[in-house]
Tab-separated table of C-alpha atoms in Angstrom:
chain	number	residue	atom	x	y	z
G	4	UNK	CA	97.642	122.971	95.534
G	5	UNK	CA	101.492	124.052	95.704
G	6	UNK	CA	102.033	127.247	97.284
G	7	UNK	CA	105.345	128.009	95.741
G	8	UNK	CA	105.372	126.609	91.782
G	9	UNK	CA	102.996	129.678	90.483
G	10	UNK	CA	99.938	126.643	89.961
G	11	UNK	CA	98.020	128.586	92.862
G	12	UNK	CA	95.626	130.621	90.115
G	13	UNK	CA	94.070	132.017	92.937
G	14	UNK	CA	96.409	134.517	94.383
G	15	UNK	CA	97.657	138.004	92.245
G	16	UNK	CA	101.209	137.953	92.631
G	17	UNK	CA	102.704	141.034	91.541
G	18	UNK	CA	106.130	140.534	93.182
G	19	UNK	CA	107.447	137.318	94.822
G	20	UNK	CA	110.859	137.573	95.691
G	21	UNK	CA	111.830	133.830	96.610
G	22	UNK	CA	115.028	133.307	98.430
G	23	UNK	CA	116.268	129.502	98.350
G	24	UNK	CA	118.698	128.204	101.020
G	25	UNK	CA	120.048	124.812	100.693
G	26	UNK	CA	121.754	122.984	103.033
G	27	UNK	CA	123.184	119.542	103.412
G	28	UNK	CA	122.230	116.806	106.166
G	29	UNK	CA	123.652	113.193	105.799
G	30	UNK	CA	122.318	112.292	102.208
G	31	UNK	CA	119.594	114.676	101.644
G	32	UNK	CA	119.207	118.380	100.969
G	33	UNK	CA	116.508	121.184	102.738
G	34	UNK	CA	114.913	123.615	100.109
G	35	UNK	CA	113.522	126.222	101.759
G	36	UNK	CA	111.642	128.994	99.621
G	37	UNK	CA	110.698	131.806	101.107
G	38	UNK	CA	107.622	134.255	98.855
G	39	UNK	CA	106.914	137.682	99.404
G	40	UNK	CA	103.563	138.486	98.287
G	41	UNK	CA	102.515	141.998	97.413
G	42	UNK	CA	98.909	141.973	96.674
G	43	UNK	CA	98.093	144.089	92.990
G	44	UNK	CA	94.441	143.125	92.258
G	45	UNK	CA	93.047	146.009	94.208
G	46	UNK	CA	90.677	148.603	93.372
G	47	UNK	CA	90.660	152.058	93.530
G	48	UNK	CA	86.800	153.501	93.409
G	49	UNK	CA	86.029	157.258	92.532
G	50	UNK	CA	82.889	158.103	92.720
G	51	UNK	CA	81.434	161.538	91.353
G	52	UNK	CA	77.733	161.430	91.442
G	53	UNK	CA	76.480	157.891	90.032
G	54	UNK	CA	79.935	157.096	88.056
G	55	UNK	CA	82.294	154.392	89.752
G	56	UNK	CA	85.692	154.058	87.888
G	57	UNK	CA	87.283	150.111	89.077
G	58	UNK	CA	90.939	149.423	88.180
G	59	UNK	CA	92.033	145.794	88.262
G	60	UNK	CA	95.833	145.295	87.512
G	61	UNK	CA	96.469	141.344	87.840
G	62	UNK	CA	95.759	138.934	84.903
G	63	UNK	CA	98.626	139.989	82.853
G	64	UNK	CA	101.214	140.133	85.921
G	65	UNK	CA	100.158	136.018	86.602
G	66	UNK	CA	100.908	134.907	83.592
G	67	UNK	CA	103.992	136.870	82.808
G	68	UNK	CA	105.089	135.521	86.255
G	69	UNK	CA	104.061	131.672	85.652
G	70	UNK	CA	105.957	131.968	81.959
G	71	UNK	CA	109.343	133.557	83.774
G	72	UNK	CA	108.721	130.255	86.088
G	73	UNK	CA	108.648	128.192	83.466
G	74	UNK	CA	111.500	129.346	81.652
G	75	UNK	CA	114.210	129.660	84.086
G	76	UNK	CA	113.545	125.594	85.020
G	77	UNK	CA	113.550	125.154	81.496
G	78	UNK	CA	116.863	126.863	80.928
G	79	UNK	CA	118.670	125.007	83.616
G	80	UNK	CA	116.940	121.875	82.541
G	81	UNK	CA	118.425	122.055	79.666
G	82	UNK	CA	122.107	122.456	81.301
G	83	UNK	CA	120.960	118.928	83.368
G	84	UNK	CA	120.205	117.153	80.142
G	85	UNK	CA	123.229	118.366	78.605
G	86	UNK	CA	125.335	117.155	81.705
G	87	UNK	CA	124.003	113.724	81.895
G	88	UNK	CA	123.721	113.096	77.922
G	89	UNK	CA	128.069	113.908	77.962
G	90	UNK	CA	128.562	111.292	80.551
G	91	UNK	CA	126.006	108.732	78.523
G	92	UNK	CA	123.810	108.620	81.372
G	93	UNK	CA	120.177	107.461	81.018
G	94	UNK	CA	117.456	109.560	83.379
G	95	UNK	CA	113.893	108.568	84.003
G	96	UNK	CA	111.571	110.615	85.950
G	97	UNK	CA	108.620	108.641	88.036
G	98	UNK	CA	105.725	110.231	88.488
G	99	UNK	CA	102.517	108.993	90.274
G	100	UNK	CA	100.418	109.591	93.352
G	101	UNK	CA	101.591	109.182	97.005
G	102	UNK	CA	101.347	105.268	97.981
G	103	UNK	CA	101.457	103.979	94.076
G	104	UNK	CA	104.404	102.027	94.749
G	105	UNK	CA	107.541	104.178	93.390
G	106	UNK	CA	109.940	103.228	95.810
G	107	UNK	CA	108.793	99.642	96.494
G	108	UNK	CA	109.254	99.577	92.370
G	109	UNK	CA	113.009	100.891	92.729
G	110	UNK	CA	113.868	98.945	95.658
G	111	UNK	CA	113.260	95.762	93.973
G	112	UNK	CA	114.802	97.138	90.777
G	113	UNK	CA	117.891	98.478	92.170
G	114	UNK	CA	118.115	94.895	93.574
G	115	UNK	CA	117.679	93.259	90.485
G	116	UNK	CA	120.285	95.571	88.646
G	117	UNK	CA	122.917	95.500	91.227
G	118	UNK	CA	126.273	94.416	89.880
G	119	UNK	CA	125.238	94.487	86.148
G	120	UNK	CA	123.918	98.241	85.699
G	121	UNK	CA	125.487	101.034	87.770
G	122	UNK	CA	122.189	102.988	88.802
G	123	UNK	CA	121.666	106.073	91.380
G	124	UNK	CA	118.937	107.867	92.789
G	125	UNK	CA	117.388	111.162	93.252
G	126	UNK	CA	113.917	111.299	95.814
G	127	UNK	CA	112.010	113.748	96.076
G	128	UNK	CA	109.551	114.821	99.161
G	129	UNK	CA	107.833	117.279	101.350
G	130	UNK	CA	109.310	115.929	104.596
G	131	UNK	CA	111.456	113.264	105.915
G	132	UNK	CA	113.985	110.803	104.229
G	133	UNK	CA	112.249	107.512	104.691
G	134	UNK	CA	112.315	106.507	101.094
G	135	UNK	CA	115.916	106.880	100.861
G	136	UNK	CA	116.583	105.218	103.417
G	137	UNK	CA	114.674	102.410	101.811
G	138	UNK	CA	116.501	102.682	99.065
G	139	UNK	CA	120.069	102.706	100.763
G	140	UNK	CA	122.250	99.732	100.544
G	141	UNK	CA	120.700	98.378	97.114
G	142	UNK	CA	124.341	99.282	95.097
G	143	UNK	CA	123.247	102.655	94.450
G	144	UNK	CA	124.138	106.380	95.836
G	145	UNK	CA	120.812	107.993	97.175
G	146	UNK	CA	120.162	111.806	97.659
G	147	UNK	CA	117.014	112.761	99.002
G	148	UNK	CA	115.382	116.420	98.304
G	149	UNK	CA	113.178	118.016	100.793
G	150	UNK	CA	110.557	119.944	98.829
G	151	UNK	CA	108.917	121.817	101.940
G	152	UNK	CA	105.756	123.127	101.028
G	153	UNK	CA	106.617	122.756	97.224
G	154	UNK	CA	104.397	119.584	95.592
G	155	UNK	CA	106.834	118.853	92.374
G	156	UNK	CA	111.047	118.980	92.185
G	157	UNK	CA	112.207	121.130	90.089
G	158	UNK	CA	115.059	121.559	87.571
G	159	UNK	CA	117.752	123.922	89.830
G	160	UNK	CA	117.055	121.182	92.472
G	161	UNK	CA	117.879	118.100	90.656
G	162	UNK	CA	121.319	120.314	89.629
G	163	UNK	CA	122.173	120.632	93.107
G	164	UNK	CA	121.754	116.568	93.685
G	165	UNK	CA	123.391	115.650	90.597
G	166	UNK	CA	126.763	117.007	92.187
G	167	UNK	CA	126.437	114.475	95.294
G	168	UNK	CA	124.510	111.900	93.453
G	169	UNK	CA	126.632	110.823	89.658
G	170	UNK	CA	129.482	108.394	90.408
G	171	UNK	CA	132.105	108.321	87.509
G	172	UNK	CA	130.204	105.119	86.509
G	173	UNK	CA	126.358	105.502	86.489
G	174	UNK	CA	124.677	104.741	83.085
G	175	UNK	CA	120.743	104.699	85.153
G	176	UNK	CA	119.479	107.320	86.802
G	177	UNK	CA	116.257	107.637	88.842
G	178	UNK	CA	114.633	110.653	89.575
G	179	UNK	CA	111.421	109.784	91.972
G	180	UNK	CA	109.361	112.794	91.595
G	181	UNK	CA	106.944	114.202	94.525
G	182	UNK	CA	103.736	111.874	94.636
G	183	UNK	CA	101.266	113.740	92.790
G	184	UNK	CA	99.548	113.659	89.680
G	185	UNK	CA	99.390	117.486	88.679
G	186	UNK	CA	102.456	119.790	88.844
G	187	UNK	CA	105.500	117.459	88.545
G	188	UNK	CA	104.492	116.438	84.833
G	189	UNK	CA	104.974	120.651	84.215
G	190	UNK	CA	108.315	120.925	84.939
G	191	UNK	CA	111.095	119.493	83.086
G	192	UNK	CA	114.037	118.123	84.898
G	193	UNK	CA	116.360	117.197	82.459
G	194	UNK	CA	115.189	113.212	81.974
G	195	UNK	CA	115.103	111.371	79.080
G	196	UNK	CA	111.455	110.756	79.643
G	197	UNK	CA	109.065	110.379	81.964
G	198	UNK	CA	107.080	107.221	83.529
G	199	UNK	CA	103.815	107.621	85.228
G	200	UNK	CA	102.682	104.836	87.391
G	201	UNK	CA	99.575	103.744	88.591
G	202	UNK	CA	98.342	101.683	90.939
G	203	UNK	CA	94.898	99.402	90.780
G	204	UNK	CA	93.553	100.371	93.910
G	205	UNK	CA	93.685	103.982	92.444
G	206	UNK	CA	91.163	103.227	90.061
G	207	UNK	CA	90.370	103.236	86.146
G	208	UNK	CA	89.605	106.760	85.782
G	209	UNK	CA	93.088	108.289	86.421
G	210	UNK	CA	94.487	108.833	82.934
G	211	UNK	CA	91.038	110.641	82.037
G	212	UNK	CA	91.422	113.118	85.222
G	213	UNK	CA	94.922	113.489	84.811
G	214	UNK	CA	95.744	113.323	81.107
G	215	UNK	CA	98.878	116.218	81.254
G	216	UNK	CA	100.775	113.216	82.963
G	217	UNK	CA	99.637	110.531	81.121
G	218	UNK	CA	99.760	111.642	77.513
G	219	UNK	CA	103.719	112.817	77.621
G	220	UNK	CA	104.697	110.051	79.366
G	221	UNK	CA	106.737	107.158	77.193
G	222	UNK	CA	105.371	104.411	79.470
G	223	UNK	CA	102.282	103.737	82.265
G	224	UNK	CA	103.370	101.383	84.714
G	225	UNK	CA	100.195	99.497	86.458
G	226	UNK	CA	100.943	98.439	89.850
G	227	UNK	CA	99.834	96.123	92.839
G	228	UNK	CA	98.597	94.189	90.299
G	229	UNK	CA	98.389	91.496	93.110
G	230	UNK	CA	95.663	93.531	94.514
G	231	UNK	CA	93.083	92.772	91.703
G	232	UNK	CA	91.208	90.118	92.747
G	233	UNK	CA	90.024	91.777	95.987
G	234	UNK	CA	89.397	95.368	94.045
G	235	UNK	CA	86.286	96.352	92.170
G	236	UNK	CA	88.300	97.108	89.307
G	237	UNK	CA	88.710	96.700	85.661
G	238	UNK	CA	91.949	96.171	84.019
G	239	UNK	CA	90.740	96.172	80.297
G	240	UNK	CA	88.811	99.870	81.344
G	241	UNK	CA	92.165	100.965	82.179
G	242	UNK	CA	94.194	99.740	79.642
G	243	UNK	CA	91.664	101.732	77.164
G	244	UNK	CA	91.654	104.756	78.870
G	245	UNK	CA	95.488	104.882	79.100
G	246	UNK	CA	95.530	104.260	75.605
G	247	UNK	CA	93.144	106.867	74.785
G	248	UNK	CA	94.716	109.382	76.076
G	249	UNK	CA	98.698	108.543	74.709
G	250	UNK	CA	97.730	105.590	71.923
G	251	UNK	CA	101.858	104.661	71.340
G	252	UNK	CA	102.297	104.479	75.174
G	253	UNK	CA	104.851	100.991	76.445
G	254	UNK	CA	102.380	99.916	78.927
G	255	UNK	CA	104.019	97.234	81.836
G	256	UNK	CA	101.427	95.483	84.438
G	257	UNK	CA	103.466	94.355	87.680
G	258	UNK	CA	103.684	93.422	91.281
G	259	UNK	CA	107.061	94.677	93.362
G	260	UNK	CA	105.523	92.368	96.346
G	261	UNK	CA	104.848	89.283	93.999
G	262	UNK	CA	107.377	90.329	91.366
G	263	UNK	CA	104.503	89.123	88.749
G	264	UNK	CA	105.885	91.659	85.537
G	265	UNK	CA	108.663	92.586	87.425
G	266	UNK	CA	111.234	90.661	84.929
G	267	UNK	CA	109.768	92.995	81.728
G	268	UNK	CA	110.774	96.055	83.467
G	269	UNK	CA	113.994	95.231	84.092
G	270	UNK	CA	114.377	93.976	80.227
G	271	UNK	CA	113.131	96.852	79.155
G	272	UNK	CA	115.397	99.326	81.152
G	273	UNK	CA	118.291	97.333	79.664
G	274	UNK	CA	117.442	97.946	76.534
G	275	UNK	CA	117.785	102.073	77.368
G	276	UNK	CA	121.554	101.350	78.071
């Protein structure tokens, strides 16, 4: 679980002071968040013959904390959305599990849009840059976010990216969220909407375990649908739990690899613009 978004129910945290310094290499940016943690769920026993007196001071202080969380990302979500909706710009967040197939999904999009739709990109990870540099040299500006230790972007990060990333001419933009399933579908970033994907060799199950992503998002993309005749898995299972968990959902079923769907995608991102 993230260490730094306030998910960590866990831990008391009656004061966390955290300190963000941002700096710039090459095309992506190093968040670094640094928590001071004063522990307040201690307890102070008297004892005077057989009575014992326990003070606990912590549920209140969580949530208060997790709401103030909440609402700052919201607030400068709200200046994102604001931003990109003057300039007529269309923003899509993806949000799946590591190895679903997000950026093998945008490389072959950004292909397929080059010259006709001016798109850009914002990546998000713990470490390293390798999906933007996958993405780099498909007619799109990339900016890459290093999370650190954080497991979902958030709002005052995408605000910092925007700056590098919008070209006087973008209409599509990207945002490829941390892989995971959980905290990233919290925390608004100032999209349009959000996609989830999922991948068959994930398995049928997903939208039932994970139905926070799956019921706000405006589509489910299926992927590696290649894979399916070597998988023990059901397609019709998942199309019903997918739709009974978000019943109005656009549901696409593709391949990046065999581009098998690939064409509906791209028709229906089109029809954003």
């Amino acid at each position: 679980m993230c260490k730094n978004c306030g998910c960590d129910a866990s831990k008391d945290k009656m004061h966390q002071n955290a300190h963000e310094h941002r700096h710039e290499h090459g095309g992506h940016y190093h968040v670094h968040e640094h928590h001071h943690e004063h522990e307040s769920g201690h307890e102070h026993h008297h004892e005077h013959g057989e009575h014992q007196h326990d003070h606990q001071h912590s549920e209140t202080t969580h949530v208060e904390m997790e709401m103030n969380i909440l609402s700052e990302n919201d607030r400068i979500a709200a200046e994102n959305r604001a931003l990109l909706k003057s300039r007529g710009i269309v923003t899509v967040n993806l949000i799946s599990s590591p190895g679903s197939g997000k950026t093998a999904l945008l490389e072959k999009t950004l292909d397929m849009l080059k010259g006709d739709v001016p798109c850009a990109v914002i990546v998000g990870d713990q470490r390293s840059d390798e999906d933007a540099k996958r993405l780099r040299g498909r007619g799109a500006p990339v900016t890459q976010i290093e999370t650190d230790d954080s497991c979902h972007l958030n709002a005052g990060q995408v605000a910092l990216a925007l700056e590098k990333t919008l070209q006087p001419d973008t209409k599509l933009l990207f945002i490829e969220n941390v892989g995971n399933l959980v905290c990233p579908a919290a925390f608004d970033l100032g999209e349009d909407f959000k996609i989830a994907l999922l991948s068959a060799p994930e398995g049928e199950d997903k939208p039932l375990k994970y139905p926070s992503l799956f019921n706000t998002a405006r589509a489910v993309i299926i992927t590696k649908i290649d894979l399916c005749p070597y998988l023990d898995w059901d397609i019709e299972k998942c199309r019903r739990y997918i739709r009974g968990v978000n019943p109005d959902v656009l549901l696409f079923e593709l391949s990046s690899r065999s581009e098998k769907g690939v064409n509906s995608w791209i028709s229906y991102l089109k029809t954003l613009l």
